[in-house]
mmCIF file of C-alpha atoms and ligand atoms in Angstrom:
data_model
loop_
_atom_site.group_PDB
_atom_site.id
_atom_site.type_symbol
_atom_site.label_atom_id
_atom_site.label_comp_id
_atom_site.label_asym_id
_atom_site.label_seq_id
_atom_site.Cartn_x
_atom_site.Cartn_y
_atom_site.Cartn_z
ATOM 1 C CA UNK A 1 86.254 93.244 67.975
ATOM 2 C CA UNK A 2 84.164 96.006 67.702
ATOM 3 C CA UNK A 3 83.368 95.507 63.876
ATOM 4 C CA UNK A 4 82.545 92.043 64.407
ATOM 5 C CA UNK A 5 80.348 92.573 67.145
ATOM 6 C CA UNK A 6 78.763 95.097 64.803
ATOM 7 C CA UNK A 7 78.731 92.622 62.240
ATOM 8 C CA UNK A 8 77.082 90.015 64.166
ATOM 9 C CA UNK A 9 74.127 92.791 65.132
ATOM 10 C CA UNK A 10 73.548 93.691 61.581
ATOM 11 C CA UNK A 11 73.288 90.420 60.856
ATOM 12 C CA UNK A 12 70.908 89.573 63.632
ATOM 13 C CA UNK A 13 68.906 92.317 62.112
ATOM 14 C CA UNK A 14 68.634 90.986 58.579
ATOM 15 C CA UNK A 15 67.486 87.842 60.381
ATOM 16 C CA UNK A 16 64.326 89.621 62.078
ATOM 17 C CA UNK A 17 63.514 91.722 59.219
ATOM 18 C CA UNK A 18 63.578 88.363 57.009
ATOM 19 C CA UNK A 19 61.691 86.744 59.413
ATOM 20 C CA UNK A 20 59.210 89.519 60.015
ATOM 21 C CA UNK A 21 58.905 89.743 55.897
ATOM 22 C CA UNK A 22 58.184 85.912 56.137
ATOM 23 C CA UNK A 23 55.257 86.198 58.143
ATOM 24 C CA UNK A 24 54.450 89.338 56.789
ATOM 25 C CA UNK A 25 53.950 87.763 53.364
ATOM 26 C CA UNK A 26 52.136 84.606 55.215
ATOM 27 C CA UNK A 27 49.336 86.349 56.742
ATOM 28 C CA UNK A 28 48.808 88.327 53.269
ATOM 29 C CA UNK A 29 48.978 84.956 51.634
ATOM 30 C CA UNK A 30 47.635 84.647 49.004
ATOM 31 C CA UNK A 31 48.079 87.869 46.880
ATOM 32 C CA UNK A 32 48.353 86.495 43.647
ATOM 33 C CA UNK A 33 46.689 83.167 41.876
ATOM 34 C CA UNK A 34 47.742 79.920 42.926
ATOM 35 C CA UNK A 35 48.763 77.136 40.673
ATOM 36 C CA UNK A 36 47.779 73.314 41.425
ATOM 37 C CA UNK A 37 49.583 70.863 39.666
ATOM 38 C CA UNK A 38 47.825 67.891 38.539
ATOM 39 C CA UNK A 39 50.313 65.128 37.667
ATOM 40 C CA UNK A 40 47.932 63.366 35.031
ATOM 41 C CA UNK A 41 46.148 64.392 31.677
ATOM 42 C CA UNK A 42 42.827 66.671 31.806
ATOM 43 C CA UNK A 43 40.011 64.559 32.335
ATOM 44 C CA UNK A 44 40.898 62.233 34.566
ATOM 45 C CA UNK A 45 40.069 61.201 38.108
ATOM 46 C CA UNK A 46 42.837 63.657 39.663
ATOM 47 C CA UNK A 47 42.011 66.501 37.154
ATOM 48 C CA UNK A 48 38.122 66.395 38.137
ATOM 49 C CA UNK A 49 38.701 65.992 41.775
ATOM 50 C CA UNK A 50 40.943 68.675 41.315
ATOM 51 C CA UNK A 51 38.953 71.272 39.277
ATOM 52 C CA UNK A 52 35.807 70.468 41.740
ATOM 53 C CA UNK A 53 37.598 71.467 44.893
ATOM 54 C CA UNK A 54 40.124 74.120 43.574
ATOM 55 C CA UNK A 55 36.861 75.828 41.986
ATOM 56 C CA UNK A 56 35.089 76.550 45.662
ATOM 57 C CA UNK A 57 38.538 76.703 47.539
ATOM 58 C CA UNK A 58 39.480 79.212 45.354
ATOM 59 C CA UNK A 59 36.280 81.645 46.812
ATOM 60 C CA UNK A 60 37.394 80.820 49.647
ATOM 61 C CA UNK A 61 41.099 82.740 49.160
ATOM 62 C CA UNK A 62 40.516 85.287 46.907
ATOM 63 C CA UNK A 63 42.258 84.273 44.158
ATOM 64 C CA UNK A 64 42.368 82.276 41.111
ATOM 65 C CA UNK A 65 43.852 78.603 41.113
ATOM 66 C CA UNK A 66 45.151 77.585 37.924
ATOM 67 C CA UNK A 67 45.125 73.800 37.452
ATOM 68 C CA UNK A 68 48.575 72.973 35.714
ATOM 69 C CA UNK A 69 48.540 69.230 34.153
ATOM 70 C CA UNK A 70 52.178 67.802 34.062
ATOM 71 C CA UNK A 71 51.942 64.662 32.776
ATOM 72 C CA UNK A 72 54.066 61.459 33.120
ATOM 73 C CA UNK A 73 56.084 58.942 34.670
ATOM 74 C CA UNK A 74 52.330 57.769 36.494
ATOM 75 C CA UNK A 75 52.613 61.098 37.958
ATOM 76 C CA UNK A 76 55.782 61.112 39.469
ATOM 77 C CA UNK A 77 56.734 63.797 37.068
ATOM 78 C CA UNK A 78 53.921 66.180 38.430
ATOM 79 C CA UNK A 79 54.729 65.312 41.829
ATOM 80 C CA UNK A 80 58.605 65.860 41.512
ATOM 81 C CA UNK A 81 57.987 69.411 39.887
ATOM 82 C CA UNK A 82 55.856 70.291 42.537
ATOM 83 C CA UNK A 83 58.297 69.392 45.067
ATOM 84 C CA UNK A 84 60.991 71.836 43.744
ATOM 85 C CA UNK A 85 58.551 74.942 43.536
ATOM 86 C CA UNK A 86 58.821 78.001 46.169
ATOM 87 C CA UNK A 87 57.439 77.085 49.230
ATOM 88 C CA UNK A 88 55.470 79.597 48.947
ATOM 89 C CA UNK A 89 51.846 78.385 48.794
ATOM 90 C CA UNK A 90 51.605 79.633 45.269
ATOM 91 C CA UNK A 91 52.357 75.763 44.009
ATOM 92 C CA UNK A 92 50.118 72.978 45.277
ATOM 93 C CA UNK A 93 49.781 69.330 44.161
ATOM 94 C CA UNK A 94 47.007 67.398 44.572
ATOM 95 C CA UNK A 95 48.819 64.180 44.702
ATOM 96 C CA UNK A 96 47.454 60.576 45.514
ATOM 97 C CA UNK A 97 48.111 57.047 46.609
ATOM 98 C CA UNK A 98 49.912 56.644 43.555
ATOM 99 C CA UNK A 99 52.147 59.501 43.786
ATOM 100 C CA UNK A 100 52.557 59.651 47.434
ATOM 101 C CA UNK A 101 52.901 56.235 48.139
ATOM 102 C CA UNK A 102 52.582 53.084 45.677
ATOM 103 C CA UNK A 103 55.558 55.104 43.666
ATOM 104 C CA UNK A 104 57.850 54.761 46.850
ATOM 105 C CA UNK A 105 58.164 51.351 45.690
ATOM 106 C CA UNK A 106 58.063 51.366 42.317
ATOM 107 C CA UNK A 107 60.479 53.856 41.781
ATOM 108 C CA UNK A 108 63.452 53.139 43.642
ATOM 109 C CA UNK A 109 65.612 56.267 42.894
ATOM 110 C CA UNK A 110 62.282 58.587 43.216
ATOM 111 C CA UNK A 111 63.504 62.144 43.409
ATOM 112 C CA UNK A 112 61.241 62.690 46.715
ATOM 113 C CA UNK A 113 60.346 61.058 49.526
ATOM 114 C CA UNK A 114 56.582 61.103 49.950
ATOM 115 C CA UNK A 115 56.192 61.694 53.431
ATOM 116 C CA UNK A 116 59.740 64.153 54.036
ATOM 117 C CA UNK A 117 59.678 66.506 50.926
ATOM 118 C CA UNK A 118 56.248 67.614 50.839
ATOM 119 C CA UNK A 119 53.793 69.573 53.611
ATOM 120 C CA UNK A 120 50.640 68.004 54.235
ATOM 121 C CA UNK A 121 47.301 69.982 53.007
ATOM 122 C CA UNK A 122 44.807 67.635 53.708
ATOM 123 C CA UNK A 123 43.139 64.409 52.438
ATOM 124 C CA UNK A 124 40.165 65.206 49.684
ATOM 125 C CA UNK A 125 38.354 61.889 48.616
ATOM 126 C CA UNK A 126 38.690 58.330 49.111
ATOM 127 C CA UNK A 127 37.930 56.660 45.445
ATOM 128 C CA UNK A 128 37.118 52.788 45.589
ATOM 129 C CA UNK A 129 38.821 51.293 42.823
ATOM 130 C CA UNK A 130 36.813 49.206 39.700
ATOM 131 C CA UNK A 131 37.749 46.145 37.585
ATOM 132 C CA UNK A 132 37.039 47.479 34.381
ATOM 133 C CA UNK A 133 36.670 46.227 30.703
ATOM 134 C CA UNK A 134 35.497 46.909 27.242
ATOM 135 C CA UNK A 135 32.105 47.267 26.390
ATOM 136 C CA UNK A 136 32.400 43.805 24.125
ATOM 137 C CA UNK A 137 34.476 41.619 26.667
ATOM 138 C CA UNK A 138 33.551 38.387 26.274
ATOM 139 C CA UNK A 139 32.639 37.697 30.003
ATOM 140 C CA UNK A 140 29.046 38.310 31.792
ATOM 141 C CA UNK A 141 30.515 38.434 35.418
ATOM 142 C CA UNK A 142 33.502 38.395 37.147
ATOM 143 C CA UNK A 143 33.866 34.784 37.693
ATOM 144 C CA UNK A 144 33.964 34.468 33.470
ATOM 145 C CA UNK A 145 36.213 37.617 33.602
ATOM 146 C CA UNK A 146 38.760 35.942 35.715
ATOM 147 C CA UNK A 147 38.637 32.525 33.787
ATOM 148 C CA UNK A 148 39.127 34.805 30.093
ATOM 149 C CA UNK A 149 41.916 36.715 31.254
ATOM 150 C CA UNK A 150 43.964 33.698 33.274
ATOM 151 C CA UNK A 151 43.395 31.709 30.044
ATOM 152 C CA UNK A 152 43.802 34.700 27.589
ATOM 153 C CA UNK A 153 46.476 37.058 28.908
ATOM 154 C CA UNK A 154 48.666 36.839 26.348
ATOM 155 C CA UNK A 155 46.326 38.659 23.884
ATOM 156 C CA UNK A 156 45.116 40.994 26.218
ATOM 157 C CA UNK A 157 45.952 45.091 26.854
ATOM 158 C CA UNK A 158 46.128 46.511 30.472
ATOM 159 C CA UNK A 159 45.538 50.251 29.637
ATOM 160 C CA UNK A 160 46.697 52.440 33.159
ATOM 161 C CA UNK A 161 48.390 55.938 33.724
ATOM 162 C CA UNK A 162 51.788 54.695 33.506
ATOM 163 C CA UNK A 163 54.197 53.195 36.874
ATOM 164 C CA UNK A 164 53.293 54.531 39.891
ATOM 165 C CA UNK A 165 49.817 55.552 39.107
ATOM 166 C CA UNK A 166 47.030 54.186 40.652
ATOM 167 C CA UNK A 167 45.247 52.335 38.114
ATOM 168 C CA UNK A 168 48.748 50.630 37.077
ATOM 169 C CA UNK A 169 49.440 49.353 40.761
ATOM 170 C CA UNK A 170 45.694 48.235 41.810
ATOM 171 C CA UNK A 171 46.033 46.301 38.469
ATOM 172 C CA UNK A 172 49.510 45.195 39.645
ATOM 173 C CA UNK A 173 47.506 43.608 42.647
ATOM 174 C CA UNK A 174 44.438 42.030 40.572
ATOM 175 C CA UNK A 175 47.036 40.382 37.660
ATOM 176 C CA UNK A 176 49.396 39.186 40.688
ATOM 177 C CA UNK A 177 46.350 37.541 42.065
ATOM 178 C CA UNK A 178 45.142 36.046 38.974
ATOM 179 C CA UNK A 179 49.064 35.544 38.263
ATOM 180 C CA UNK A 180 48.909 36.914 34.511
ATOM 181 C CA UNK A 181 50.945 39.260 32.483
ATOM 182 C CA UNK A 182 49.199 41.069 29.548
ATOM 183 C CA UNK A 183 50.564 43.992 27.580
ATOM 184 C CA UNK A 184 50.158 46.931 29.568
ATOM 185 C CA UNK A 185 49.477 50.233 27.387
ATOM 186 C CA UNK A 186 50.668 53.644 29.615
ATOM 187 C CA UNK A 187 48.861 56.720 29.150
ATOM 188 C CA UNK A 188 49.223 60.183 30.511
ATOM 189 C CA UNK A 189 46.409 59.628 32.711
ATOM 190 C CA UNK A 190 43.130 57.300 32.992
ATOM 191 C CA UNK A 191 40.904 60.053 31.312
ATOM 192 C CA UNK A 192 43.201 58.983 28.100
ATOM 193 C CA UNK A 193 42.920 55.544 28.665
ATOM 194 C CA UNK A 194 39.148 55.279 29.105
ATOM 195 C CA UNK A 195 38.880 57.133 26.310
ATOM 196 C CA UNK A 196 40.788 53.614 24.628
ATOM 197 C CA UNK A 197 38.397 51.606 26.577
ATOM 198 C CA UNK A 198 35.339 53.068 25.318
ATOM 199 C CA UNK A 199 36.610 52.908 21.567
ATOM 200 C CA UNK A 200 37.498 48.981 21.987
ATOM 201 C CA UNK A 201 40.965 49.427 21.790
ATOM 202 C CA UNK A 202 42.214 48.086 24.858
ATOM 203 C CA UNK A 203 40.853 45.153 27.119
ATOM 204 C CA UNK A 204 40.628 45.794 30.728
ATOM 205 C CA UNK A 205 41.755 48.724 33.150
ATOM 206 C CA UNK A 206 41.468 49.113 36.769
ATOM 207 C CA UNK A 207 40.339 52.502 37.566
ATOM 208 C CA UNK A 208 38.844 55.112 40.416
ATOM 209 C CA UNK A 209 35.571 55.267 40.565
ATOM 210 C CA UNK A 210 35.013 58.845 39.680
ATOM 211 C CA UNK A 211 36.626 58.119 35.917
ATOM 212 C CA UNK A 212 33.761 54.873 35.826
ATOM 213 C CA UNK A 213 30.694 55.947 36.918
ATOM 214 C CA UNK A 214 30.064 58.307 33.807
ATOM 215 C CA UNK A 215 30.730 55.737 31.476
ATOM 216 C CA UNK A 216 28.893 52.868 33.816
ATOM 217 C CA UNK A 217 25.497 54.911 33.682
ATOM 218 C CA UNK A 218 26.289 55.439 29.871
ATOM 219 C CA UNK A 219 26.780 51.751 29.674
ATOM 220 C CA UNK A 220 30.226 52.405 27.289
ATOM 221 C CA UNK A 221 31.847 50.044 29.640
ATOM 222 C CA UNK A 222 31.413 46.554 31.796
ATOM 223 C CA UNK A 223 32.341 47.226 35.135
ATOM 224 C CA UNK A 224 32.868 43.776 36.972
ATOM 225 C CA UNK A 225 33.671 44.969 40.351
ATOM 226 C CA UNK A 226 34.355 47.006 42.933
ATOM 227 C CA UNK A 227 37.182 46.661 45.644
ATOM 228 C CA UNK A 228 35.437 47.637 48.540
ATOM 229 C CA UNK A 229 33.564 45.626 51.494
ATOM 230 C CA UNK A 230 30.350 47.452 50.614
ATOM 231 C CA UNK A 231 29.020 48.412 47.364
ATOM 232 C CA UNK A 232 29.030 52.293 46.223
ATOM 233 C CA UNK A 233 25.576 53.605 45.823
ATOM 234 C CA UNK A 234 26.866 55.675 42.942
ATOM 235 C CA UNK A 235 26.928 52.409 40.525
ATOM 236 C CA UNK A 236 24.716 50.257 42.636
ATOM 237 C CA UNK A 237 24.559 47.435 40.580
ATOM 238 C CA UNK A 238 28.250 46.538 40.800
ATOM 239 C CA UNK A 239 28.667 43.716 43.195
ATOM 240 C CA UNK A 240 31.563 44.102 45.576
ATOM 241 C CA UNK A 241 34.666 41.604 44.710
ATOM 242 C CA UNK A 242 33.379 39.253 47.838
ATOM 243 C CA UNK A 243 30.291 38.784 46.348
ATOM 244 C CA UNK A 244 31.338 38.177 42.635
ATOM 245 C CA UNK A 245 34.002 35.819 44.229
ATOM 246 C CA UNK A 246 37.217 37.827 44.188
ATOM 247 C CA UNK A 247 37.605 39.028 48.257
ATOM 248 C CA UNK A 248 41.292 39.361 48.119
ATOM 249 C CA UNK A 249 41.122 42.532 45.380
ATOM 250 C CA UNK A 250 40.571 44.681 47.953
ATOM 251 C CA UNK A 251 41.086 48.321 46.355
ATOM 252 C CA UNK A 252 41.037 51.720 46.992
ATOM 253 C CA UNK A 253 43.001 55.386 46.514
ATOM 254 C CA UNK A 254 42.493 58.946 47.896
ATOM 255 C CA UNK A 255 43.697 61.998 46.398
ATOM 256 C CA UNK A 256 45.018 64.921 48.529
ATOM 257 C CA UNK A 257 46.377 67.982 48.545
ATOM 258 C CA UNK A 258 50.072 68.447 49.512
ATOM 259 C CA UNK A 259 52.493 71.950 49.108
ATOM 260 C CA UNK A 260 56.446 71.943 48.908
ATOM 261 C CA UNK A 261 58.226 71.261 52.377
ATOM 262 C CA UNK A 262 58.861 74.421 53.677
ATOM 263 C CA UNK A 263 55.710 76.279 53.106
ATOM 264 C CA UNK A 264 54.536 78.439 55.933
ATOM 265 C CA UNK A 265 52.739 77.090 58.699
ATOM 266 C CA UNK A 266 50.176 80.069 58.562
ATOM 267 C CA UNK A 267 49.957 79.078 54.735
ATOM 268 C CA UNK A 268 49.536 75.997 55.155
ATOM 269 C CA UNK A 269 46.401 76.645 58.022
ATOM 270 C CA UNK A 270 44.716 78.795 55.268
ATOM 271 C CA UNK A 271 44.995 76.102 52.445
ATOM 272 C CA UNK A 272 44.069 73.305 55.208
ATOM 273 C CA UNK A 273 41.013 75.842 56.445
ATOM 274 C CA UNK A 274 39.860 76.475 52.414
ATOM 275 C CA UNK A 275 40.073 72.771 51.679
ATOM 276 C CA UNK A 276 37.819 72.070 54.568
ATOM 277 C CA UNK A 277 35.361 74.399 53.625
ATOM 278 C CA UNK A 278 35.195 72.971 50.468
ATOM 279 C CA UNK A 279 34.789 69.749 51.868
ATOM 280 C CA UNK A 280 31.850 70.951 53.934
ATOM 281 C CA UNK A 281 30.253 72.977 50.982
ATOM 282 C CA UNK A 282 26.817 71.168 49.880
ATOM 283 C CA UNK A 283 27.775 71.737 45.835
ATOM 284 C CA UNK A 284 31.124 70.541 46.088
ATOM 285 C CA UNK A 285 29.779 67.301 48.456
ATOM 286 C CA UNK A 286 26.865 66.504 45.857
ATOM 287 C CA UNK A 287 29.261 66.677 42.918
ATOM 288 C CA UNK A 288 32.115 64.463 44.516
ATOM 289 C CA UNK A 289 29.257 62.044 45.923
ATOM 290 C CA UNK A 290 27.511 61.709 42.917
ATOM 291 C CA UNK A 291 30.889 60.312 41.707
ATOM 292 C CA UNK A 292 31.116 57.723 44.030
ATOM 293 C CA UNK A 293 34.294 59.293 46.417
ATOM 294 C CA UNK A 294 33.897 59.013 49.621
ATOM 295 C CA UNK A 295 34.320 62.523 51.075
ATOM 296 C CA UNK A 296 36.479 62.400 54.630
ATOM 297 C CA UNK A 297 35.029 63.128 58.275
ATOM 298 C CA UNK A 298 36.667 66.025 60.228
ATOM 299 C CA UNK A 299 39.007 63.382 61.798
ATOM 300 C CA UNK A 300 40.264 62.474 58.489
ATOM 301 C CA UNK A 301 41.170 65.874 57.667
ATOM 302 C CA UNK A 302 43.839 67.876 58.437
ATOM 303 C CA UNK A 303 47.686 67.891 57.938
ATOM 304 C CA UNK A 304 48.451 65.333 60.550
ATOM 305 C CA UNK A 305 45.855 62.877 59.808
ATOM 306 C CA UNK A 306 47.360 63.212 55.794
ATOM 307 C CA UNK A 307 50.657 62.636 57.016
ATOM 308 C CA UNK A 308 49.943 59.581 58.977
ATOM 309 C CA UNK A 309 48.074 58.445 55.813
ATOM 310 C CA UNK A 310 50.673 58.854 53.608
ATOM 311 C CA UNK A 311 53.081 56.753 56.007
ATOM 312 C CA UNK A 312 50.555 54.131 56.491
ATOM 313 C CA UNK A 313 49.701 53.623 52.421
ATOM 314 C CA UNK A 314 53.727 53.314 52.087
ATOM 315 C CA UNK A 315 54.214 50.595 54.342
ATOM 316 C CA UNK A 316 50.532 48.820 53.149
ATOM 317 C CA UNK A 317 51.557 49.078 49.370
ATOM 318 C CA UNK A 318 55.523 48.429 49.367
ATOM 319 C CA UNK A 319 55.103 45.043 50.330
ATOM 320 C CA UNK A 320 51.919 44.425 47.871
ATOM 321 C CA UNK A 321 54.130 45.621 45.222
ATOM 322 C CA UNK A 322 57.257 43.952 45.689
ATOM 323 C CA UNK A 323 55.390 40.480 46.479
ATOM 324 C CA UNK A 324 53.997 41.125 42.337
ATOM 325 C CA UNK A 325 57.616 41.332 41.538
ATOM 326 C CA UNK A 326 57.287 44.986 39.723
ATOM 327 C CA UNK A 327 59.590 46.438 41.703
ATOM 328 C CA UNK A 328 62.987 44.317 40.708
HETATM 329 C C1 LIG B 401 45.928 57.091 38.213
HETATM 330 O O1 LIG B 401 46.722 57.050 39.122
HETATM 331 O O2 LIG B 401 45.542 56.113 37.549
HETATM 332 C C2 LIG B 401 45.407 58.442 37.971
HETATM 333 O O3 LIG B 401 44.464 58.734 38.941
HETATM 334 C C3 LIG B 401 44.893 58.609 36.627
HETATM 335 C C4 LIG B 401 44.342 59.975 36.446
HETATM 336 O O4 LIG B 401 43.986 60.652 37.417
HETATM 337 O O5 LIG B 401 44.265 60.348 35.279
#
């Protein structure tokens, strides 16, 4: 009896110095560079969202953060590898509606579950989504856009950032309305794809608004319109869809930052207080702005408020998608 009892204590003890060695290495957090994975290709709306926060939030801790690009699957690929790192803090995602939600239902044996497998960081932009097309589309507005493609479809390429991404399911929406199928061409992100959209090679692409408003003021691209009630003052000239008589594309993503469930609750605080800062920093703001996100209020931010997001883009894009008949 006397061994076990023993036992039992050493044990016990193990447990507290684990614990203690836990929270030790949580208040030192972080000690050594952090790595954010960005489940597209460089370039694109995720990966400049992502290098424009990381840069200040990085000040902010000390220590490096490396921006990792794992590409594929529309970023399910990025999100699953980030799910299976430590929880240590030292692996971050900065995930988005695709990845954290529209991909739910899209990919019925995901690996992860959106809203159970990861920790909430905290949301980092809303981006309004754009109907998009080739410089030389043969349509002035949107009203000769729709007519082209609903009477065209069958020669026309979709380019997007492959299932589950967020260009490939807002376009899911816009081609279920219009009830056409073109070719869709994947890429490993929609920094790729513009790139085909610029050179001619593919037709039409529905995309955030911080990949189109380069190429809009460059005039490389038509932009048709956006999917929001009111315009964006970044492009000002694009009507909304209500005004160029297409209200029901209604369209828009966020991206946000999310860590391995598990991670440390006094990790988490610091990578929740650092993204905030960032969010509040005048560069960072001007620089996200100027790209037409929409940067979230102080209620909008925060773990909590992400993971009520992430339910609440689940149950609103499910239904959108399975009503398109993608997910079958
Ligand atoms: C997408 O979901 O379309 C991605 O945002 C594309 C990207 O970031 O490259």
């Amino acid at each position: 009896m006397r061994i076990a009892s023993r036992f039992r204590g050493l044990l016990a003890g193990f447990a507290v110095l684990a614990a203690s060695a836990g929270l030790a290495a949580a208040q030192d957090y972080p000690t050594r560079p952090i790595t954010m994975i960005v489940p597209f290709a460089a370039g694109g709306p995720t990966d400049v969202i992502a290098r424009i926060v990381s840069e200040n939030m990085s000040k902010t801790l000390g220590q490096t953060i490396v921006i990792e690009n794992v590409v594929g699957a529309g970023g399910t690929t990025g999100a699953t590898r980030a799910m299976r790192a430590a929880p240590d803090g030292y692996t971050i995602i900065m995930g988005h509606m695709g990845t954290h939600a529209a991909s739910v239902a899209l990919y019925p044996n995901l690996a992860y579950k959106p809203d159970a497998d990861f920790e909430p960081i905290g949301l980092v932009a809303g981006t309004p989504i754009l109907i998009l097309a080739k410089k030389d589309f043969p349509a002035k507005d949107l009203k000769e856009f729709v007519a082209y493609v609903k009477a065209n479809a069958d020669k026309l390429n979709l380019a997007h950032a492959g299932v589950g991404s967020v260009s490939f399911t807002t376009c899911l929406l816009l081609n279920s309305l219009l009830n056409v199928k073109p070719t869709s061409i994947p890429y490993q992100g929609t920094g790729p794809s513009m790139n085909a959209l610029v050179a001619g090679q593919v037709d039409y692409m529905c995309d955030q608004i911080v990949n189109a408003v380069p190429q809009i003021k460059g005039g490389t691209i038509k932009a048709y319109a956006i999917g929001t009630a009111e315009r964006n003052p970044s492009p000002p000239d694009v009507p909304t869809t209500k005004e160029a008589g297409l209200p029901e594309f209604q369209a828009s993503a966020w991206n946000a930052l999310f860590a391995p469930k598990g991670t440390p609750k006094p990790v988490l605080d610091k990578l929740s207080a650092a993204l905030d800062k960032a969010l509040n920093d005048e560069g960072v703001r001007k620089r996200l702005l100027d790209l037409g996100s929409d940067i979230p209020g102080p209620d909008r931010r925060g773990q909590a408020a992400l993971a009520s997001l992430v339910k609440s883009e689940i149950a609103k894009w499910s239904p959108i998608i399975k009503a398109s008949g993608a997910a079958n």
